[in-house]
CSV table of C-alpha atoms and ligand atoms in Angstrom, one decimal:
chain,number,residue,atom,x,y,z
A,1,MET,CA,0.0,0.0,0.0
A,2,LYS,CA,2.8,2.3,1.1
A,3,ASN,CA,4.6,1.5,-2.2
A,4,ASN,CA,1.4,2.4,-4.2
A,5,ILE,CA,1.1,5.8,-2.5
A,6,ILE,CA,4.7,6.5,-3.3
A,7,LYS,CA,4.2,5.5,-6.9
A,8,ILE,CA,1.2,7.8,-7.3
A,9,TRP,CA,3.2,10.7,-5.8
A,10,LEU,CA,6.1,10.0,-8.1
A,11,ALA,CA,3.7,10.0,-11.1
A,12,LEU,CA,2.1,13.3,-10.0
A,13,LEU,CA,5.5,14.9,-9.3
A,14,PHE,CA,6.8,13.7,-12.7
A,15,SER,CA,3.8,15.1,-14.6
A,16,ALA,CA,4.0,18.4,-12.6
A,17,GLY,CA,7.7,18.7,-13.6
A,18,MET,CA,6.8,18.1,-17.2
A,19,VAL,CA,4.2,20.9,-17.2
A,20,ALA,CA,6.7,23.3,-15.4
A,21,CYS,CA,9.4,22.6,-18.1
A,22,ALA,CA,6.9,23.1,-20.9
A,23,ASP,CA,5.7,26.4,-19.4
A,24,SER,CA,9.2,27.7,-19.1
A,25,GLY,CA,9.8,27.0,-22.8
A,26,GLU,CA,12.6,24.5,-22.1
A,27,ASN,CA,12.6,21.2,-23.9
A,28,PRO,CA,11.7,18.6,-21.4
A,29,ILE,CA,13.5,15.4,-21.4
A,30,VAL,CA,10.7,13.0,-22.4
A,31,GLU,CA,11.1,9.6,-20.7
A,32,ASP,CA,9.6,6.6,-22.3
A,33,PRO,CA,5.9,6.9,-21.3
A,34,GLU,CA,5.8,3.1,-20.9
A,35,GLU,CA,8.1,3.5,-17.9
A,36,ILE,CA,5.8,5.9,-16.0
A,37,PRO,CA,3.9,3.8,-13.5
A,38,GLU,CA,0.1,4.1,-13.9
A,39,PRO,CA,-1.5,5.5,-10.7
A,40,SER,CA,-2.4,2.5,-8.6
A,41,LEU,CA,-6.1,3.3,-8.7
A,42,GLU,CA,-6.2,2.5,-12.4
A,43,ASN,CA,-4.2,-0.7,-12.3
A,44,ILE,CA,-5.3,-3.9,-10.8
A,45,LYS,CA,-1.8,-5.1,-9.9
A,46,LEU,CA,-0.9,-1.8,-8.2
A,47,LYS,CA,-4.2,-1.4,-6.4
A,48,ALA,CA,-4.5,-5.0,-5.1
A,49,LYS,CA,-3.0,-5.9,-1.7
A,50,PHE,CA,-2.7,-9.5,-2.8
A,51,GLY,CA,-1.4,-11.4,-5.9
A,52,ILE,CA,-2.9,-10.7,-9.3
A,53,GLY,CA,-2.1,-13.7,-11.5
A,54,SER,CA,-2.8,-15.0,-15.0
A,55,ALA,CA,-2.5,-18.3,-16.6
A,56,VAL,CA,0.0,-18.1,-19.5
A,57,THR,CA,1.3,-20.0,-22.5
A,58,ASN,CA,5.0,-20.0,-22.6
A,59,SER,CA,5.3,-19.8,-26.4
A,60,GLU,CA,3.3,-16.5,-26.4
A,61,LEU,CA,5.5,-14.7,-23.8
A,62,ASN,CA,6.5,-11.8,-26.1
A,63,GLY,CA,5.1,-8.6,-27.6
A,64,GLN,CA,1.8,-7.2,-26.4
A,65,TYR,CA,1.0,-10.4,-24.5
A,66,ALA,CA,4.2,-10.0,-22.4
A,67,ASN,CA,3.7,-6.2,-22.0
A,68,THR,CA,0.1,-6.7,-20.8
A,69,LEU,CA,1.2,-9.4,-18.3
A,70,SER,CA,4.1,-7.4,-16.8
A,71,THR,CA,2.0,-4.2,-16.6
A,72,HIS,CA,-1.1,-5.6,-15.0
A,73,PHE,CA,-0.2,-8.9,-13.3
A,74,SER,CA,2.2,-9.8,-10.4
A,75,GLN,CA,2.1,-13.5,-10.8
A,76,ILE,CA,1.9,-16.2,-13.6
A,77,THR,CA,0.8,-19.8,-13.8
A,78,GLY,CA,1.5,-22.1,-16.7
A,79,GLU,CA,-1.9,-23.0,-18.2
A,80,ASN,CA,-0.4,-26.3,-19.2
A,81,GLU,CA,3.4,-26.2,-19.0
A,82,MET,CA,3.9,-27.5,-15.4
A,83,LYS,CA,1.4,-30.3,-15.6
A,84,MET,CA,2.9,-33.7,-15.2
A,85,ALA,CA,2.4,-35.0,-18.7
A,86,HIS,CA,4.1,-31.9,-20.1
A,87,ILE,CA,7.2,-32.3,-17.9
A,88,TRP,CA,7.5,-36.0,-17.2
A,89,LYS,CA,8.1,-37.7,-20.6
A,90,GLY,CA,9.6,-40.9,-19.2
A,91,GLU,CA,10.9,-42.2,-15.9
A,92,ASN,CA,14.2,-40.4,-16.2
A,93,ASN,CA,13.2,-38.0,-18.9
A,94,TYR,CA,12.1,-34.5,-17.9
A,95,ASP,CA,11.3,-31.7,-20.4
A,96,TRP,CA,12.0,-28.4,-18.7
A,97,VAL,CA,11.9,-26.1,-21.7
A,98,ALA,CA,8.5,-24.5,-21.3
A,99,ALA,CA,8.6,-24.4,-17.5
A,100,ASP,CA,12.0,-22.9,-17.4
A,101,GLY,CA,10.9,-20.3,-20.0
A,102,MET,CA,8.1,-19.2,-17.7
A,103,VAL,CA,10.2,-19.1,-14.6
A,104,ASN,CA,12.8,-17.0,-16.4
A,105,PHE,CA,10.1,-14.6,-17.7
A,106,ALA,CA,8.8,-14.2,-14.2
A,107,ALA,CA,12.3,-13.5,-12.8
A,108,THR,CA,13.0,-10.9,-15.5
A,109,ASN,CA,9.8,-9.1,-14.8
A,110,ASN,CA,9.8,-9.4,-11.0
A,111,MET,CA,6.7,-11.6,-10.9
A,112,ASP,CA,5.9,-14.7,-8.8
A,113,VAL,CA,5.1,-18.1,-10.2
A,114,HIS,CA,2.3,-20.3,-9.0
A,115,GLY,CA,3.0,-23.9,-10.0
A,116,HIS,CA,0.0,-25.9,-11.4
A,117,ALA,CA,-0.3,-28.8,-10.7
A,118,LEU,CA,1.8,-31.6,-9.2
A,119,LEU,CA,-1.0,-34.1,-9.1
A,120,TRP,CA,-4.0,-34.0,-11.4
A,121,TYR,CA,-5.8,-37.2,-12.5
A,122,ASN,CA,-6.1,-35.7,-16.0
A,123,SER,CA,-2.3,-35.2,-16.5
A,124,PHE,CA,-0.7,-38.5,-15.5
A,125,PRO,CA,1.5,-39.4,-18.5
A,126,ASN,CA,0.4,-42.4,-20.4
A,127,TRP,CA,3.7,-44.3,-19.8
A,128,PHE,CA,3.0,-43.9,-16.1
A,129,ARG,CA,-0.7,-44.9,-16.2
A,130,ASN,CA,0.1,-47.9,-18.4
A,131,ALA,CA,2.7,-49.2,-16.0
A,132,ASN,CA,0.0,-50.2,-13.4
A,133,TYR,CA,2.4,-49.9,-10.5
A,134,ASP,CA,1.6,-51.3,-7.1
A,135,SER,CA,1.0,-48.7,-4.4
A,136,ALA,CA,4.6,-48.7,-3.0
A,137,THR,CA,6.2,-48.4,-6.4
A,138,PHE,CA,3.7,-45.7,-7.5
A,139,GLU,CA,4.5,-43.7,-4.4
A,140,THR,CA,8.2,-44.0,-4.7
A,141,LYS,CA,8.1,-42.7,-8.3
A,142,ILE,CA,5.7,-39.9,-7.5
A,143,LYS,CA,7.9,-38.9,-4.5
A,144,THR,CA,10.9,-38.6,-6.9
A,145,TYR,CA,8.8,-36.6,-9.3
A,146,ILE,CA,7.7,-34.1,-6.7
A,147,GLU,CA,11.3,-33.8,-5.2
A,148,THR,CA,12.7,-33.3,-8.7
A,149,VAL,CA,10.2,-30.7,-9.9
A,150,VAL,CA,9.8,-28.7,-6.7
A,151,GLY,CA,13.5,-29.0,-5.9
A,152,ARG,CA,14.5,-27.6,-9.3
A,153,TYR,CA,12.4,-24.5,-8.8
A,154,LYS,CA,13.1,-24.1,-5.1
A,155,GLY,CA,13.1,-20.4,-4.4
A,156,LYS,CA,11.8,-19.6,-7.9
A,157,ILE,CA,8.2,-21.0,-7.7
A,158,SER,CA,6.6,-19.6,-4.6
A,159,SER,CA,3.5,-21.7,-4.5
A,160,TRP,CA,2.2,-25.0,-5.9
A,161,ASP,CA,-1.1,-26.7,-6.4
A,162,VAL,CA,0.0,-30.0,-5.0
A,163,ALA,CA,-3.3,-31.8,-5.8
A,164,ASN,CA,-6.0,-30.7,-8.2
A,165,GLU,CA,-9.6,-32.0,-8.5
A,166,ILE,CA,-9.6,-35.1,-6.3
A,167,PHE,CA,-13.2,-34.8,-5.2
A,168,ASN,CA,-16.6,-34.9,-6.9
A,169,ASP,CA,-19.0,-32.1,-6.2
A,170,ASN,CA,-20.9,-34.4,-3.7
A,171,GLY,CA,-17.7,-34.9,-1.7
A,172,THR,CA,-16.9,-38.4,-2.8
A,173,LEU,CA,-13.4,-39.1,-4.2
A,174,ARG,CA,-13.1,-39.0,-8.0
A,175,ARG,CA,-12.8,-42.5,-9.4
A,176,ASP,CA,-13.0,-42.1,-13.2
A,177,GLY,CA,-9.6,-41.8,-14.8
A,178,CYS,CA,-7.9,-41.3,-11.4
A,179,PRO,CA,-4.9,-43.6,-11.0
A,180,VAL,CA,-4.5,-42.6,-7.3
A,181,PHE,CA,-8.0,-43.8,-6.5
A,182,LYS,CA,-7.3,-47.1,-8.3
A,183,THR,CA,-4.0,-47.7,-6.5
A,184,PHE,CA,-4.5,-46.7,-2.9
A,185,ASN,CA,-6.9,-47.9,-0.2
A,186,ASP,CA,-6.5,-44.5,1.5
A,187,PRO,CA,-6.0,-41.9,-1.2
A,188,ILE,CA,-6.2,-39.0,1.3
A,189,ALA,CA,-3.2,-40.3,3.3
A,190,PHE,CA,-1.3,-40.6,0.0
A,191,TYR,CA,-2.1,-37.0,-0.9
A,192,GLY,CA,-1.0,-35.9,2.6
A,193,ARG,CA,2.4,-37.6,2.2
A,194,CYS,CA,2.7,-35.8,-1.2
A,195,PHE,CA,2.2,-32.4,0.5
A,196,GLU,CA,4.9,-33.5,2.9
A,197,TYR,CA,7.3,-34.4,0.0
A,198,ALA,CA,6.6,-31.0,-1.6
A,199,ARG,CA,7.3,-29.2,1.8
A,200,ALA,CA,10.6,-31.1,2.2
A,201,ALA,CA,11.7,-30.1,-1.3
A,202,ASP,CA,11.0,-26.4,-0.8
A,203,PRO,CA,10.1,-25.4,2.8
A,204,ASP,CA,9.2,-21.9,1.7
A,205,ALA,CA,6.7,-22.7,-1.1
A,206,LYS,CA,3.0,-22.3,-0.2
A,207,LEU,CA,1.1,-25.5,-0.8
A,208,PHE,CA,-2.4,-25.6,-2.1
A,209,TYR,CA,-5.3,-28.0,-2.8
A,210,ASN,CA,-7.2,-26.7,-5.8
A,211,ASP,CA,-10.6,-27.7,-7.2
A,212,TYR,CA,-13.6,-26.3,-9.1
A,213,ASN,CA,-17.2,-25.5,-8.0
A,214,VAL,CA,-15.9,-25.3,-4.4
A,215,VAL,CA,-18.0,-22.3,-3.3
A,216,LEU,CA,-21.0,-23.7,-5.0
A,217,ALA,CA,-20.9,-27.4,-3.9
A,218,SER,CA,-21.2,-27.8,-0.1
A,219,GLY,CA,-20.4,-31.5,-0.4
A,220,LYS,CA,-17.1,-30.9,-2.0
A,221,ARG,CA,-16.3,-28.1,0.5
A,222,GLY,CA,-17.2,-30.5,3.3
A,223,ALA,CA,-14.8,-33.1,1.9
A,224,MET,CA,-12.0,-30.5,1.6
A,225,ARG,CA,-12.6,-29.4,5.2
A,226,GLN,CA,-12.4,-33.0,6.4
A,227,MET,CA,-9.2,-33.5,4.4
A,228,VAL,CA,-7.7,-30.3,6.0
A,229,ASN,CA,-8.6,-31.5,9.4
A,230,ARG,CA,-7.1,-34.9,8.8
A,231,PHE,CA,-3.9,-33.2,7.5
A,232,ARG,CA,-3.8,-31.1,10.6
A,233,GLU,CA,-4.2,-34.1,12.9
A,234,ASN,CA,-1.6,-36.1,11.1
A,235,GLY,CA,0.9,-33.3,10.7
A,236,PHE,CA,0.7,-33.1,6.9
A,237,PRO,CA,1.4,-29.5,5.7
A,238,ILE,CA,-1.2,-27.4,3.7
A,239,ASP,CA,-1.2,-23.7,3.4
A,240,GLY,CA,-4.1,-22.9,1.1
A,241,LEU,CA,-7.2,-23.8,-0.8
A,242,GLY,CA,-8.1,-22.8,-4.3
A,243,ASP,CA,-11.4,-22.5,-6.0
A,244,GLN,CA,-10.9,-22.3,-9.8
A,245,PHE,CA,-13.9,-19.9,-10.2
A,246,HIS,CA,-14.9,-20.9,-13.7
A,247,TYR,CA,-18.3,-19.4,-13.3
A,248,MET,CA,-20.9,-17.4,-15.2
A,249,VAL,CA,-22.5,-13.9,-15.1
A,250,SER,CA,-25.6,-15.7,-14.0
A,251,THR,CA,-24.0,-17.7,-11.1
A,252,ASN,CA,-25.9,-17.1,-7.9
A,253,ARG,CA,-24.1,-14.4,-5.9
A,254,THR,CA,-25.4,-15.3,-2.5
A,255,THR,CA,-24.2,-18.9,-3.0
A,256,ILE,CA,-20.8,-17.7,-4.0
A,257,LYS,CA,-20.5,-15.2,-1.1
A,258,ASN,CA,-21.6,-17.8,1.5
A,259,GLY,CA,-19.5,-20.5,0.0
A,260,LEU,CA,-16.4,-18.3,0.0
A,261,THR,CA,-17.0,-17.3,3.6
A,262,ASP,CA,-17.4,-20.9,4.6
A,263,LEU,CA,-14.2,-21.8,2.7
A,264,ALA,CA,-12.3,-19.0,4.5
A,265,SER,CA,-13.4,-20.4,7.9
A,266,THR,CA,-10.7,-23.0,7.5
A,267,GLY,CA,-8.3,-20.2,8.3
A,268,LEU,CA,-6.1,-21.2,5.2
A,269,LEU,CA,-5.0,-18.9,2.4
A,270,ILE,CA,-7.6,-18.6,-0.3
A,271,HIS,CA,-6.8,-18.5,-4.0
A,272,MET,CA,-9.4,-17.6,-6.7
A,273,SER,CA,-7.2,-19.7,-8.9
A,274,GLU,CA,-8.6,-19.9,-12.5
A,275,LEU,CA,-11.1,-17.0,-12.7
A,276,ASP,CA,-13.0,-16.5,-15.9
A,277,ILE,CA,-16.7,-15.5,-16.2
A,278,ARG,CA,-18.8,-16.8,-19.1
A,279,ILE,CA,-21.1,-14.2,-20.6
A,280,ASN,CA,-22.7,-16.3,-23.4
A,281,VAL,CA,-24.4,-18.5,-20.8
A,282,ASN,CA,-26.9,-20.0,-23.3
A,283,LYS,CA,-24.3,-20.9,-25.9
A,284,ASP,CA,-26.1,-18.7,-28.3
A,285,ASP,CA,-24.7,-18.9,-31.8
A,286,ASN,CA,-25.9,-15.4,-32.5
A,287,PHE,CA,-24.5,-13.9,-29.4
A,288,VAL,CA,-23.3,-10.3,-29.7
A,289,TYR,CA,-21.1,-8.8,-26.9
A,290,LEU,CA,-23.1,-5.6,-26.8
A,291,PRO,CA,-22.4,-2.8,-24.3
A,292,SER,CA,-25.3,-3.9,-22.2
A,293,GLU,CA,-23.7,-7.4,-22.0
A,294,GLN,CA,-20.3,-5.8,-21.2
A,295,ALA,CA,-21.8,-3.8,-18.4
A,296,LYS,CA,-23.4,-7.0,-16.9
A,297,HIS,CA,-20.1,-8.7,-17.2
A,298,ALA,CA,-18.2,-5.9,-15.5
A,299,GLU,CA,-20.7,-6.1,-12.7
A,300,ALA,CA,-20.1,-9.8,-12.2
A,301,TYR,CA,-16.3,-9.2,-12.1
A,302,LYS,CA,-16.9,-6.4,-9.5
A,303,ASP,CA,-19.1,-8.7,-7.4
A,304,PHE,CA,-16.6,-11.6,-7.4
A,305,VAL,CA,-13.7,-9.4,-6.5
A,306,THR,CA,-15.7,-7.7,-3.8
A,307,PHE,CA,-16.5,-11.1,-2.3
A,308,PHE,CA,-12.9,-12.0,-2.3
A,309,GLU,CA,-12.1,-8.8,-0.6
A,310,SER,CA,-14.6,-9.6,2.2
A,311,ILE,CA,-12.5,-12.5,3.5
A,312,PRO,CA,-9.8,-11.8,6.2
A,313,GLN,CA,-7.0,-9.8,4.7
A,314,GLU,CA,-4.3,-12.3,5.8
A,315,GLN,CA,-6.0,-15.1,3.9
A,316,LYS,CA,-6.2,-13.4,0.5
A,317,PHE,CA,-3.5,-15.2,-1.4
A,318,ALA,CA,-4.3,-14.2,-5.0
A,319,ILE,CA,-6.8,-13.9,-7.8
A,320,THR,CA,-5.6,-15.5,-11.0
A,321,THR,CA,-7.5,-15.2,-14.3
A,322,TRP,CA,-7.4,-18.2,-16.6
A,323,GLY,CA,-5.8,-16.4,-19.5
A,324,VAL,CA,-4.8,-12.9,-20.4
A,325,SER,CA,-7.1,-11.9,-23.3
A,326,ASP,CA,-10.2,-13.2,-25.1
A,327,LYS,CA,-7.8,-14.0,-28.0
A,328,ARG,CA,-7.0,-17.3,-26.4
A,329,THR,CA,-9.2,-18.9,-23.8
A,330,TRP,CA,-10.0,-22.6,-23.3
A,331,LEU,CA,-13.7,-21.6,-23.2
A,332,THR,CA,-13.9,-20.9,-26.9
A,333,SER,CA,-13.3,-24.6,-27.5
A,334,TRP,CA,-14.8,-26.2,-24.4
A,335,TRP,CA,-17.8,-23.8,-24.1
A,336,HIS,CA,-18.7,-21.8,-27.2
A,337,PRO,CA,-16.7,-20.0,-29.9
A,338,LYS,CA,-18.5,-16.8,-29.1
A,339,GLU,CA,-17.2,-16.4,-25.6
A,340,TYR,CA,-15.4,-13.4,-24.1
A,341,PRO,CA,-14.5,-14.3,-20.5
A,342,LEU,CA,-11.4,-12.3,-19.6
A,343,LEU,CA,-10.1,-8.8,-18.8
A,344,PHE,CA,-8.5,-7.9,-22.1
A,345,ASP,CA,-10.0,-8.1,-25.6
A,346,GLU,CA,-8.4,-9.8,-28.6
A,347,ASN,CA,-6.2,-6.7,-29.2
A,348,PHE,CA,-5.1,-6.6,-25.5
A,349,GLN,CA,-7.2,-3.5,-24.8
A,350,LYS,CA,-8.7,-3.3,-21.3
A,351,LYS,CA,-12.4,-4.3,-21.3
A,352,LYS,CA,-15.2,-3.1,-19.0
A,353,THR,CA,-14.5,-6.3,-17.0
A,354,TYR,CA,-11.1,-4.8,-16.1
A,355,GLU,CA,-12.9,-1.7,-14.7
A,356,GLY,CA,-15.3,-4.0,-12.8
A,357,PHE,CA,-12.4,-5.9,-11.3
A,358,LEU,CA,-10.7,-2.6,-10.4
A,359,GLU,CA,-13.9,-1.3,-8.7
A,360,GLY,CA,-14.2,-4.5,-6.7
A,361,LEU,CA,-10.7,-4.0,-5.2
A,362,GLN,CA,-10.6,-2.2,-1.9
B,401,G3I,O1,-0.6,-28.3,-27.9
B,401,G3I,C1,-1.5,-29.2,-28.5
B,401,G3I,C2,-1.4,-29.0,-30.0
B,401,G3I,O2,-0.1,-29.3,-30.5
B,401,G3I,C3,-2.5,-29.9,-30.7
B,401,G3I,O3,-2.5,-29.7,-32.1
B,401,G3I,C4,-3.8,-29.7,-30.1
B,401,G3I,C5,-4.9,-30.6,-30.7
B,401,G3I,O4,-5.9,-30.8,-29.8
B,401,G3I,O5,-3.8,-29.9,-28.7
B,401,G3I,C6,-2.9,-29.0,-28.0
B,401,G3I,O6,-2.9,-29.3,-26.7
B,401,G3I,C7,-4.1,-28.8,-26.0
B,401,G3I,C8,-3.6,-27.9,-24.8
B,401,G3I,O7,-4.7,-27.6,-24.1
B,401,G3I,C9,-2.9,-26.7,-25.4
B,401,G3I,O8,-3.8,-25.9,-26.0
B,401,G3I,C10,-4.8,-30.1,-25.4
B,401,G3I,O9,-5.3,-30.8,-26.5
B,401,G3I,C11,-5.9,-29.6,-24.5
B,401,G3I,O10,-6.4,-30.8,-23.8
B,401,G3I,C12,-5.3,-28.7,-23.4
B,401,G3I,O11,-6.4,-28.2,-22.6
B,401,G3I,C13,-6.0,-27.7,-21.4
B,401,G3I,C14,-6.8,-28.5,-20.3
B,401,G3I,O12,-6.6,-27.8,-19.1
B,401,G3I,C15,-6.3,-29.9,-20.2
B,401,G3I,O13,-5.0,-29.9,-19.8
B,401,G3I,C16,-6.5,-26.2,-21.4
B,401,G3I,O14,-5.6,-25.5,-22.3
B,401,G3I,C17,-6.4,-25.6,-20.0
B,401,G3I,O15,-6.9,-24.4,-20.0
B,401,G3I,C18,-7.1,-26.5,-19.0
B,401,G3I,O16,-6.9,-26.0,-17.7
B,401,G3I,C19,-7.6,-26.6,-16.7
B,401,G3I,C20,-6.8,-26.6,-15.4
B,401,G3I,O17,-5.5,-27.2,-15.6
B,401,G3I,C21,-7.5,-27.3,-14.3
B,401,G3I,N1,-8.8,-26.7,-14.1
B,401,G3I,C22,-9.7,-26.7,-15.3
B,401,G3I,C23,-9.0,-25.9,-16.4
B,401,G3I,C24,-9.9,-25.8,-17.6
B,401,G3I,O18,-10.1,-27.1,-18.1
């Protein structure tokens, strides 16, 4: 906050100096306008008192995409680059190219990296799945994987989703396609040990459990709470919980607010970890993103951010949007081609949603 106030003053002093020089007829030395910090009240990264993240694609980290990221975001997450199948090509074959690229980009631009995700049922590589290891061998190999990945980025990746989407909305464990469920009699204990392996590999990294529909589905929230309690009883480390927040403009606000309050009552850090808000809720082929729709959309962003701001300050970890601009979002293939869920348009111009986000910040 203090930094933000200093930045505003510097910006004001700088512009006052420019006017004085111009009035006196001297030629002012014009600095690159890109380097003048925007007053914090107009910039989400500068205004927020918590992390502002975006999912990124390593191959796009240049030009306008990179400028937009470094100007408006303080943290990045690989949309796919740090998933197991992307890194772990064979038992002793790790592909670090994309993950390293992101970590270097973040270091150059003074940004944090949130690692996503060490364990996700959807991203076990086929060679691993097909091996059908017994539980002891399975765990030994996963332990090595976690130690290798978290260890490589020790001090460079400040937080990790250790496990992602292990529960169904009703609170039961996910079975379909989940090799952990298939292999372990007590999957939760296995996950607890994985948090422990991650902690040992980088004691300073914050460790998260991440899932979707968390604030909407009380069954899933209950299962997460039970898991957290069990971790606490057994001494397994966990620092935070993420709700992906892939919601819609029509998602019930009271449910979100109450669910978020309930989630925060765990006392853990909270991450709105993959935020995007669908506007074309009926998958209308003739949908037009009219100003009236944009205003409704901005209102939704404002509400969601306001809800996040209502949890205790020390628990606000970050809000991460799942992409930078509407030019590339998973929703145009998974939901509908006419979808515009993010803060920047296809030309990287701020949208009304950006203003809504900004207004929601305290
Ligand atoms: O890179 C290949 C490309 O070479 C190939 O031609 C093309 C053909 O399908 O596929 C490309 O890979 C795709 C990849 O995204 C990169 O675009 C995969 O098929 C596709 O499955 C993958 O989807 C990702 C999905 O997770 C599955 O990993 C989405 O981008 C990503 O946004 C999505 O993210 C997940 C979070 O990790 C967890 N929470 C839900 C969220 C949305 O599903």
